[in-house]
Coordinates of C-alpha atoms and ligand atoms in Angstrom, one line a residue:
M1 CA -6.6 24.1 6.3
K2 CA -8.9 22.1 3.9
T3 CA -12.3 20.6 4.6
A4 CA -12.4 16.9 4.7
P5 CA -14.3 15.3 1.6
S6 CA -16.2 11.9 1.4
L7 CA -15.0 8.9 0.2
P8 CA -14.8 8.9 -3.5
P9 CA -16.7 6.1 -5.5
S10 CA -14.7 2.8 -6.2
L11 CA -15.3 -0.7 -6.1
W12 CA -14.3 -0.9 -2.5
A13 CA -16.8 1.6 -1.5
A14 CA -19.7 0.0 -3.6
V15 CA -19.2 -3.5 -2.1
T16 CA -18.2 -2.7 1.4
K17 CA -20.5 -2.7 4.5
P18 CA -20.8 0.8 5.6
P19 CA -18.7 2.2 8.3
M20 CA -19.3 2.7 11.8
A21 CA -20.5 6.1 13.1
F22 CA -17.9 8.4 14.4
S23 CA -17.9 11.9 15.6
P24 CA -15.3 14.8 15.1
L25 CA -13.0 15.9 17.7
V26 CA -14.8 18.7 19.9
G27 CA -13.0 20.5 23.1
A28 CA -10.0 19.8 24.8
R29 CA -8.9 16.2 25.5
S30 CA -5.8 14.8 27.3
V31 CA -4.8 11.0 26.3
D32 CA -1.7 8.7 26.6
V33 CA -1.2 8.4 22.7
V34 CA -2.6 10.3 19.9
I35 CA -2.5 9.0 16.5
I36 CA -3.0 11.3 13.3
G37 CA -4.7 9.3 10.3
A38 CA -7.0 6.4 10.4
G39 CA -5.2 4.1 7.5
F40 CA -3.6 0.9 8.1
T41 CA -0.4 2.3 9.9
G42 CA -2.7 4.4 12.5
L43 CA -5.3 1.9 13.1
S44 CA -2.7 -1.1 13.4
A45 CA -0.8 1.0 15.9
A46 CA -4.1 2.0 17.7
L47 CA -5.0 -1.9 17.8
H48 CA -1.8 -3.0 19.2
L49 CA -1.7 -0.1 21.7
R50 CA -5.3 -1.4 22.6
R51 CA -4.4 -4.9 22.9
A52 CA -1.7 -3.7 25.4
G53 CA -4.3 -1.4 27.5
V54 CA -3.1 1.8 26.7
E55 CA -5.2 4.7 26.0
T56 CA -5.4 5.7 22.7
M57 CA -7.1 8.4 20.3
V58 CA -7.0 8.3 16.6
I59 CA -7.7 11.5 14.8
E60 CA -8.8 11.2 11.0
A61 CA -9.5 13.9 8.5
A62 CA -11.8 12.1 6.8
E63 CA -12.9 8.4 7.5
P64 CA -11.1 5.4 8.2
G65 CA -9.7 4.0 4.8
W66 CA -10.2 7.4 3.1
G67 CA -6.6 7.4 1.9
A68 CA -4.3 5.0 0.2
S69 CA -5.6 2.3 2.5
G70 CA -9.3 2.4 1.3
R71 CA -8.3 2.6 -2.4
N72 CA -5.8 0.4 -3.4
N73 CA -5.3 -2.9 -5.4
G74 CA -5.4 -4.8 -2.2
Q75 CA -2.4 -7.1 -2.8
V76 CA -0.7 -8.2 0.1
I77 CA 3.1 -8.3 -0.9
P78 CA 5.9 -9.2 1.4
T79 CA 8.6 -7.2 -0.5
L80 CA 9.3 -3.7 -1.3
S81 CA 8.7 -2.5 -4.6
R82 CA 12.2 -1.7 -5.9
I83 CA 14.5 -2.2 -3.3
D84 CA 15.9 -5.7 -2.4
P85 CA 17.0 -7.4 0.9
D86 CA 20.9 -6.7 0.4
A87 CA 20.3 -3.2 -0.7
I88 CA 18.5 -2.8 2.7
L89 CA 21.1 -4.3 4.3
A90 CA 23.7 -2.2 2.7
R91 CA 22.1 0.9 3.5
H92 CA 20.9 0.2 7.2
R93 CA 23.6 -2.1 8.7
V94 CA 22.2 -1.8 12.4
A95 CA 18.5 -2.3 11.8
G96 CA 18.6 -3.6 8.2
E97 CA 18.2 -7.2 9.4
R98 CA 15.5 -6.6 11.6
F99 CA 13.6 -4.6 8.8
V100 CA 14.1 -7.2 6.3
G101 CA 12.5 -9.8 8.8
L102 CA 9.3 -7.4 9.2
I103 CA 9.1 -7.3 5.4
R104 CA 9.4 -11.0 4.9
D105 CA 6.7 -11.5 7.7
S106 CA 4.4 -8.7 7.0
A107 CA 2.2 -10.7 4.7
Q108 CA 1.8 -13.6 7.4
H109 CA 1.3 -10.8 10.0
L110 CA -1.7 -9.3 7.9
F111 CA -3.6 -12.4 7.5
D112 CA -3.1 -13.7 11.3
L113 CA -4.4 -10.2 12.3
I114 CA -7.6 -10.8 10.2
G115 CA -8.0 -13.9 11.5
D116 CA -7.3 -13.0 15.1
E117 CA -9.9 -9.8 15.1
R118 CA -12.4 -11.7 13.1
I119 CA -12.6 -8.9 10.2
N120 CA -14.3 -9.8 7.2
A121 CA -12.1 -8.5 4.5
E122 CA -12.4 -11.0 1.6
A123 CA -9.2 -12.4 2.3
E124 CA -7.4 -14.7 0.2
Q125 CA -4.0 -15.8 0.9
T126 CA -3.4 -17.6 -2.5
G127 CA 0.1 -16.2 -2.9
W128 CA 1.9 -12.9 -4.7
V129 CA 3.3 -13.9 -7.8
Q130 CA 5.9 -11.7 -9.8
P131 CA 6.1 -12.8 -13.5
V132 CA 8.7 -11.3 -15.8
H133 CA 8.1 -9.9 -19.4
S134 CA 11.7 -10.7 -20.9
P135 CA 14.1 -13.5 -20.9
D136 CA 16.6 -10.9 -19.4
R137 CA 14.5 -10.3 -16.4
M138 CA 14.6 -13.9 -15.2
K139 CA 18.2 -12.7 -13.6
L140 CA 16.1 -10.0 -11.6
A141 CA 13.7 -12.9 -10.6
E142 CA 16.4 -15.2 -9.6
R143 CA 18.1 -12.3 -7.6
R144 CA 15.0 -11.7 -5.8
A145 CA 14.2 -15.3 -4.8
A146 CA 17.9 -16.1 -3.7
Q147 CA 18.1 -12.9 -1.6
W148 CA 14.5 -13.5 0.1
T149 CA 15.5 -17.1 0.5
K150 CA 18.6 -16.1 2.2
A151 CA 16.5 -13.8 4.4
G152 CA 14.6 -16.9 5.5
A153 CA 11.4 -16.3 3.3
K154 CA 9.8 -19.5 1.7
V155 CA 9.7 -18.2 -1.6
A156 CA 10.3 -20.0 -5.3
L157 CA 11.5 -19.4 -8.7
L158 CA 8.9 -20.4 -11.3
S159 CA 9.8 -21.3 -14.8
R160 CA 8.3 -20.0 -18.2
D161 CA 6.1 -23.3 -18.2
E162 CA 5.2 -23.1 -14.4
M163 CA 4.2 -19.4 -14.9
I164 CA 2.0 -20.0 -18.0
S165 CA 0.2 -22.4 -16.0
K166 CA -0.2 -20.7 -12.9
L167 CA -1.5 -17.4 -14.6
G168 CA -3.1 -18.2 -17.7
S169 CA -3.5 -21.5 -19.8
A170 CA -0.7 -22.4 -22.5
A171 CA -3.6 -23.6 -24.1
H172 CA -4.8 -20.2 -25.1
G173 CA -1.3 -19.4 -26.3
T174 CA -0.3 -16.4 -24.1
D175 CA 3.6 -15.6 -24.4
A176 CA 3.4 -12.7 -22.0
W177 CA 5.2 -14.5 -19.3
H178 CA 9.2 -15.8 -19.2
G179 CA 8.8 -17.2 -15.8
G180 CA 9.5 -15.5 -12.5
W181 CA 9.0 -16.1 -8.6
W182 CA 6.3 -16.0 -6.3
A183 CA 5.7 -15.7 -2.3
P184 CA 3.1 -18.1 -1.1
S185 CA 2.5 -15.8 2.0
G186 CA 1.1 -13.1 -0.1
G187 CA -2.6 -12.9 -1.5
H188 CA -5.2 -10.3 -1.6
I189 CA -8.0 -8.7 0.3
N190 CA -10.8 -6.0 0.3
P191 CA -8.8 -2.9 1.6
L192 CA -11.6 -0.7 2.7
A193 CA -13.1 -3.9 4.5
L194 CA -10.1 -4.4 6.2
A195 CA -9.6 -0.5 7.4
R196 CA -13.2 -0.6 8.5
G197 CA -12.8 -3.7 10.3
L198 CA -9.6 -2.5 12.2
A199 CA -11.4 0.7 12.8
R200 CA -14.3 -1.3 14.7
A201 CA -11.8 -3.9 16.2
V202 CA -9.9 -0.6 18.0
T203 CA -13.3 0.8 18.9
E204 CA -14.5 -2.4 20.5
R205 CA -11.2 -2.6 22.4
G206 CA -11.8 1.0 23.8
G207 CA -9.8 2.9 21.5
I208 CA -11.4 6.3 20.4
I209 CA -11.6 7.3 16.7
H210 CA -12.6 11.0 15.9
T211 CA -13.5 11.4 12.1
Q212 CA -14.0 14.6 9.9
S213 CA -11.4 16.2 12.0
P214 CA -8.5 17.3 9.9
V215 CA -5.6 18.2 12.2
I216 CA -3.9 21.5 11.4
A217 CA -0.6 20.8 13.2
Y218 CA 1.1 19.2 16.2
G219 CA 4.1 20.2 18.2
R220 CA 5.5 20.2 21.9
G221 CA 3.8 22.0 24.9
G222 CA 5.9 21.4 27.8
A223 CA 6.5 17.7 28.3
R224 CA 3.6 16.7 26.0
W225 CA 2.5 16.7 22.4
V226 CA -0.4 19.0 21.4
V227 CA -2.3 18.1 18.4
T228 CA -4.6 20.8 17.1
A229 CA -8.0 20.5 14.9
P230 CA -10.5 22.7 13.8
E231 CA -12.9 22.1 16.6
G232 CA -10.7 20.6 19.4
R233 CA -7.2 19.9 20.8
V234 CA -5.3 16.9 22.3
D235 CA -2.4 16.7 24.5
A236 CA -0.5 13.4 24.9
R237 CA 2.6 11.6 26.1
A238 CA 3.2 9.9 22.7
L239 CA 2.5 11.0 19.2
I240 CA 2.2 8.7 15.9
V241 CA 1.9 10.5 12.6
A242 CA 0.2 7.9 10.3
T243 CA -0.8 10.2 7.2
N244 CA 1.8 8.8 4.7
A245 CA 1.1 10.3 1.2
T246 CA -1.7 12.5 2.3
T247 CA 0.6 14.2 4.6
S248 CA 0.0 17.7 3.1
M249 CA -3.6 17.0 1.9
F250 CA -5.5 18.6 4.6
S251 CA -3.2 21.1 6.2
E252 CA 0.5 22.2 4.9
R253 CA 1.3 23.0 8.2
L254 CA 1.3 19.4 9.4
A255 CA 4.6 18.1 8.4
P256 CA 6.0 20.2 6.0
A257 CA 9.5 18.7 5.7
M258 CA 8.1 15.2 5.8
A259 CA 5.7 16.0 3.0
R260 CA 8.6 16.8 1.0
E261 CA 10.6 13.7 1.3
M262 CA 8.4 12.0 -1.5
V263 CA 7.0 12.8 -4.8
T264 CA 3.1 11.6 -4.9
V265 CA 1.8 10.1 -8.2
T266 CA -1.7 9.0 -9.0
S267 CA -2.4 5.4 -9.5
W268 CA -5.6 4.2 -11.4
Q269 CA -7.5 1.0 -10.2
M270 CA -10.1 -0.4 -12.4
A271 CA -12.4 -3.4 -12.1
T272 CA -13.7 -5.5 -14.9
Q273 CA -17.3 -7.0 -14.9
P274 CA -17.3 -10.4 -13.1
I275 CA -15.5 -13.0 -15.1
P276 CA -17.5 -16.3 -15.8
E277 CA -16.2 -19.5 -14.2
S278 CA -15.7 -21.0 -17.8
I279 CA -12.8 -18.3 -18.5
R280 CA -11.7 -18.2 -14.8
A281 CA -10.9 -22.0 -15.0
S282 CA -7.7 -20.9 -17.3
L283 CA -7.0 -17.3 -16.3
L284 CA -5.4 -16.8 -12.7
P285 CA -6.8 -20.2 -11.8
E286 CA -5.2 -20.1 -8.5
R287 CA -6.6 -16.6 -7.7
N288 CA -3.0 -15.2 -6.8
A289 CA -2.2 -11.9 -6.7
V290 CA -0.1 -10.7 -9.5
S291 CA 2.4 -7.4 -10.0
D292 CA 5.1 -7.9 -12.9
T293 CA 8.5 -6.1 -13.1
R294 CA 7.9 -3.7 -15.6
G295 CA 8.8 0.1 -14.9
E296 CA 5.0 0.7 -16.1
L297 CA 3.8 -1.7 -13.8
R298 CA 0.9 -4.4 -14.8
F299 CA -1.0 -5.9 -11.8
M300 CA -4.0 -8.0 -11.2
R301 CA -6.2 -10.1 -8.9
Y302 CA -9.6 -11.2 -8.6
D303 CA -12.0 -9.7 -5.9
A304 CA -14.6 -11.8 -4.1
R305 CA -17.2 -11.1 -6.8
H306 CA -14.7 -12.4 -9.6
R307 CA -14.1 -9.1 -11.0
L308 CA -10.4 -8.7 -12.4
V309 CA -9.1 -5.7 -10.2
T310 CA -6.2 -4.1 -12.2
G311 CA -5.1 -0.5 -13.5
G312 CA -2.1 1.7 -14.3
S313 CA -0.8 5.1 -14.4
V314 CA -1.1 7.8 -17.2
I315 CA 0.3 11.5 -17.5
G316 CA -2.2 14.1 -16.8
Q317 CA -4.5 12.7 -14.0
Q318 CA -7.8 14.7 -14.4
S319 CA -8.4 13.2 -18.1
A320 CA -7.1 9.6 -17.5
G321 CA -10.2 7.7 -17.1
S322 CA -11.2 6.8 -20.6
R323 CA -7.7 6.8 -22.1
L324 CA -6.5 4.7 -19.7
Q325 CA -9.3 2.3 -19.6
A326 CA -8.8 1.8 -23.4
L327 CA -5.3 1.2 -22.9
V328 CA -5.6 -1.4 -19.9
G329 CA -8.3 -3.2 -21.5
K330 CA -6.2 -3.6 -24.6
R331 CA -3.1 -5.0 -22.5
L332 CA -5.3 -7.4 -20.6
A333 CA -7.0 -8.8 -23.6
A334 CA -3.5 -9.3 -25.3
T335 CA -2.0 -11.0 -22.4
F336 CA -5.3 -13.2 -21.7
P337 CA -6.7 -13.9 -25.2
Q338 CA -9.5 -16.0 -23.3
L339 CA -11.0 -12.4 -22.5
S340 CA -12.4 -12.5 -25.9
G341 CA -15.2 -14.9 -24.9
L342 CA -16.6 -11.8 -22.9
P343 CA -19.8 -10.8 -24.6
G344 CA -18.8 -7.2 -25.7
G345 CA -15.2 -7.7 -24.6
V346 CA -13.6 -6.2 -21.3
R347 CA -15.5 -3.5 -19.7
F348 CA -14.6 -1.6 -16.8
D349 CA -17.7 -1.2 -14.1
Y350 CA -15.5 0.8 -11.6
V351 CA -12.5 3.6 -12.3
W352 CA -10.9 5.2 -9.3
N353 CA -7.4 6.6 -8.2
G354 CA -5.5 7.0 -5.1
P355 CA -2.0 8.9 -4.3
I356 CA 1.3 7.0 -3.7
G357 CA 4.4 8.5 -2.0
M358 CA 7.6 7.6 -4.1
T359 CA 10.9 8.4 -2.4
R360 CA 14.2 9.2 -4.1
D361 CA 16.0 6.0 -2.8
G362 CA 12.7 3.7 -3.1
L363 CA 13.0 3.0 0.6
P364 CA 10.2 4.2 3.1
H365 CA 11.4 6.9 5.5
I366 CA 10.8 6.0 9.1
H367 CA 11.5 8.7 11.8
M368 CA 11.6 9.5 15.6
I369 CA 10.1 13.1 15.5
G370 CA 10.7 13.7 19.2
P371 CA 10.2 12.0 22.6
D372 CA 7.9 9.1 21.9
G373 CA 7.0 10.5 18.5
Y374 CA 6.9 8.5 15.4
A375 CA 6.1 9.1 11.7
W376 CA 6.8 7.3 8.3
T377 CA 6.3 7.8 4.5
G378 CA 6.9 6.8 1.1
C379 CA 5.6 3.4 0.6
N380 CA 6.4 3.5 -3.0
G381 CA 3.4 1.5 -3.8
R382 CA 4.0 -1.6 -1.6
G383 CA 2.4 -0.5 1.7
V384 CA -0.9 -3.0 2.5
A385 CA 1.1 -5.4 4.5
L386 CA 4.2 -3.0 5.5
A387 CA 2.0 -0.3 6.8
L388 CA 0.3 -2.7 9.3
S389 CA 3.8 -4.1 10.5
I390 CA 5.3 -0.5 10.8
G391 CA 2.1 0.5 12.8
R392 CA 2.7 -2.5 15.2
E393 CA 6.5 -1.3 15.6
F394 CA 5.5 2.1 16.4
A395 CA 3.0 0.8 19.1
R396 CA 5.8 -1.3 20.3
G397 CA 8.0 2.0 20.4
V398 CA 5.7 3.6 22.4
L399 CA 5.1 0.9 24.6
G400 CA 8.9 1.2 25.6
A401 CA 10.9 -0.9 23.3
S402 CA 14.2 0.6 22.9
R403 CA 15.2 2.0 19.5
A404 CA 17.6 -1.2 19.1
D405 CA 14.9 -3.5 19.5
L406 CA 12.4 -2.1 17.0
A407 CA 12.6 -3.3 13.2
L408 CA 12.6 -0.2 12.0
P409 CA 15.8 1.8 10.4
F410 CA 15.3 5.2 11.4
T411 CA 16.5 8.0 9.4
E412 CA 16.7 11.9 9.7
I413 CA 13.9 13.8 7.5
Q414 CA 15.5 14.7 4.5
P415 CA 13.2 16.9 2.1
I416 CA 13.8 16.4 -1.7
R417 CA 15.9 19.3 -3.1
F418 CA 14.0 21.4 -5.4
Y419 CA 11.1 20.0 -4.5
G420 CA 8.4 21.8 -6.8
I421 CA 10.3 20.5 -9.8
A422 CA 10.8 17.0 -8.8
Q423 CA 6.9 16.8 -8.0
R424 CA 6.0 18.7 -11.5
L425 CA 8.4 15.9 -13.0
A426 CA 7.3 12.8 -11.4
P427 CA 4.4 11.7 -13.9
F428 CA 7.0 12.0 -16.8
A429 CA 9.0 9.0 -15.0
L430 CA 6.1 7.2 -16.5
L431 CA 7.4 8.0 -20.0
A432 CA 11.1 6.8 -19.4
A433 CA 9.6 3.5 -17.7
R434 CA 7.4 2.8 -21.1
R435 CA 10.7 3.5 -23.2
R436 CA 12.6 1.1 -20.9
D437 CA 10.0 -1.5 -21.1
R438 CA 9.5 -1.2 -25.0
R439 CA 13.4 -1.4 -25.3
E440 CA 13.6 -4.8 -23.3
L441 CA 10.9 -6.4 -25.7
A442 CA 12.3 -5.1 -28.9
Ligands
FAD1 C1 -3.8 3.4 -5.9 C2 -3.2 2.5 -4.9 C3 -3.1 1.5 -5.3 C4 -2.3 0.5 -4.2 N1 -2.0 -0.7 -4.5 C5 -1.1 -1.3 -3.4 C6 -1.3 -2.8 -3.3 O1 -2.0 -3.3 -4.0 N2 -0.3 -3.6 -2.5 C7 0.5 -2.7 -1.6 O2 1.1 -3.2 -0.8 N3 0.1 -1.5 -1.6 C8 -0.6 -0.8 -2.4 N4 -0.7 0.5 -2.3 C9 0.0 1.4 -1.2 C10 -0.8 1.1 0.1 O3 -2.1 1.5 -0.2 C11 -0.6 2.4 1.2 O4 1.1 2.0 1.4 C12 -0.9 2.3 2.4 O5 -2.4 2.1 2.5 C13 -0.5 3.2 3.3 O6 -1.2 3.2 4.7 P1 -1.1 4.4 5.4 O7 -2.1 4.0 6.7 O8 0.3 4.7 5.9 O9 -1.6 5.8 4.6 P2 -3.2 6.1 4.2 O10 -3.9 5.0 4.2 O11 -2.9 7.1 3.1 O12 -3.9 6.9 5.6 C14 -3.3 8.1 5.9 C15 -4.5 8.8 6.5 O13 -4.4 10.0 7.1 C16 -5.2 10.8 6.8 N5 -5.0 12.2 7.1 C17 -4.0 12.9 6.4 N6 -3.7 14.2 6.7 C18 -4.6 14.3 7.8 C19 -4.5 15.6 8.6 N7 -4.1 16.6 8.8 N8 -5.3 15.0 9.9 C20 -6.0 14.1 10.2 N9 -5.9 12.8 9.4 C21 -5.2 13.1 8.0 C22 -5.9 10.7 5.8 O14 -7.3 11.1 5.5 C23 -5.7 9.2 5.5 O15 -7.1 8.5 5.9 C24 -1.4 1.3 -3.1 C25 -1.7 2.6 -3.0 C26 -2.6 3.2 -3.9 C27 -3.0 4.7 -4.0

């Protein structure tokens, strides 16, 4: 068992109101539902359970939002990253349609939840845009827009000219985009503010949250779930394991098979100095959230203080900071020549990172782990809106909705074979993606 660290520095940690005070779990307790992990999944499940009046306890190793939920780019995206509706339906014939509906509505669900709970998460529902960087990729945009339209989503294709005027003025001669598509229900948030706001909402509705309490293990004790932390123990009727990409970080005994269903990669995030209005007028003038289709993803959005929040990945996580800053700064300036107007050029005031769980098939893996027991892993980099909706569905399951009624395609836990090798090779997928992107532009 590892000790719980404090939240690392980041833009979100610097600008977000401090969290409420919580205490560790001490002694033996008995509750109806216990949830391990206070990210978007665990907190959404807890909130929906408290709305239904169910006794709920969340046990968190560090603090709410400590995992991916408090460190991400904050893009609210109603799609998966690589897998489109037809592939979901082909893989999951029974629950696939309901799951596609869950993803389609996930961004709206997030913004509605923020409104209903009056959470100040710096939310901007300005739409999520996926530009394409080569003419050939337009086929991908057309396929995605068509499949999501068929699934009932209000999305639209964007021509080259429409994309250029949406993201960066043609007057600046940018030829980075060849069109694409967009989902107006998307947008962006301050993710740490959302995690802390959800924790407050759970507490105000009578939910219990214990922090600094890394769970060592869980199991069945008679007809109940039993969850053990360093100084306490809880038994419960129902259990939700909401630890996602951090599943093995605090205890390798927690859920070892589930932890091996995904490899984890480090995603670096960085925020520029505030961009002046004179440049913003022609750089993401609609303040959309943007992530493209490259294998080596390019993504960006403004925060509430007009910083561009962007980032990337690099092989060799420890020394990534300065190397990656130079690369991302160069790419940003090439995409948006307007930025040459910044005195001293693009500067990154905040740089931080977080773990993303990648599954082999690109799908989230969602499990029933026993009677009234639920878990999932593998957001593949698209989990802000998704985690909240999956948390809501877990709550519905705990409240008695039948398996056939839930919008969740359950699978058996299937650890990746030769896991150690797969994890060691994971960062090198970036090299292949980089090569593929270059080939397409050649
Ligand atoms: C850098 C980065 C950028 C991203 N950008 C985006 C984006 O822009 N848009 C998007 O849609 N998705 C994005 N994602 C993905 C998204 O952030 C995640 O999918 C989502 O936050 C997952 O939420 P979660 O609650 O399931 O997991 P987490 O937020 O990781 O929460 C898991 C919690 O479990 C706790 N925990 C772990 N082990 C234990 C234990 N033994 N005992 C008790 N508690 C434990 C952890 O401390 C953590 O707080 C990004 C992810 C990263 C890392």
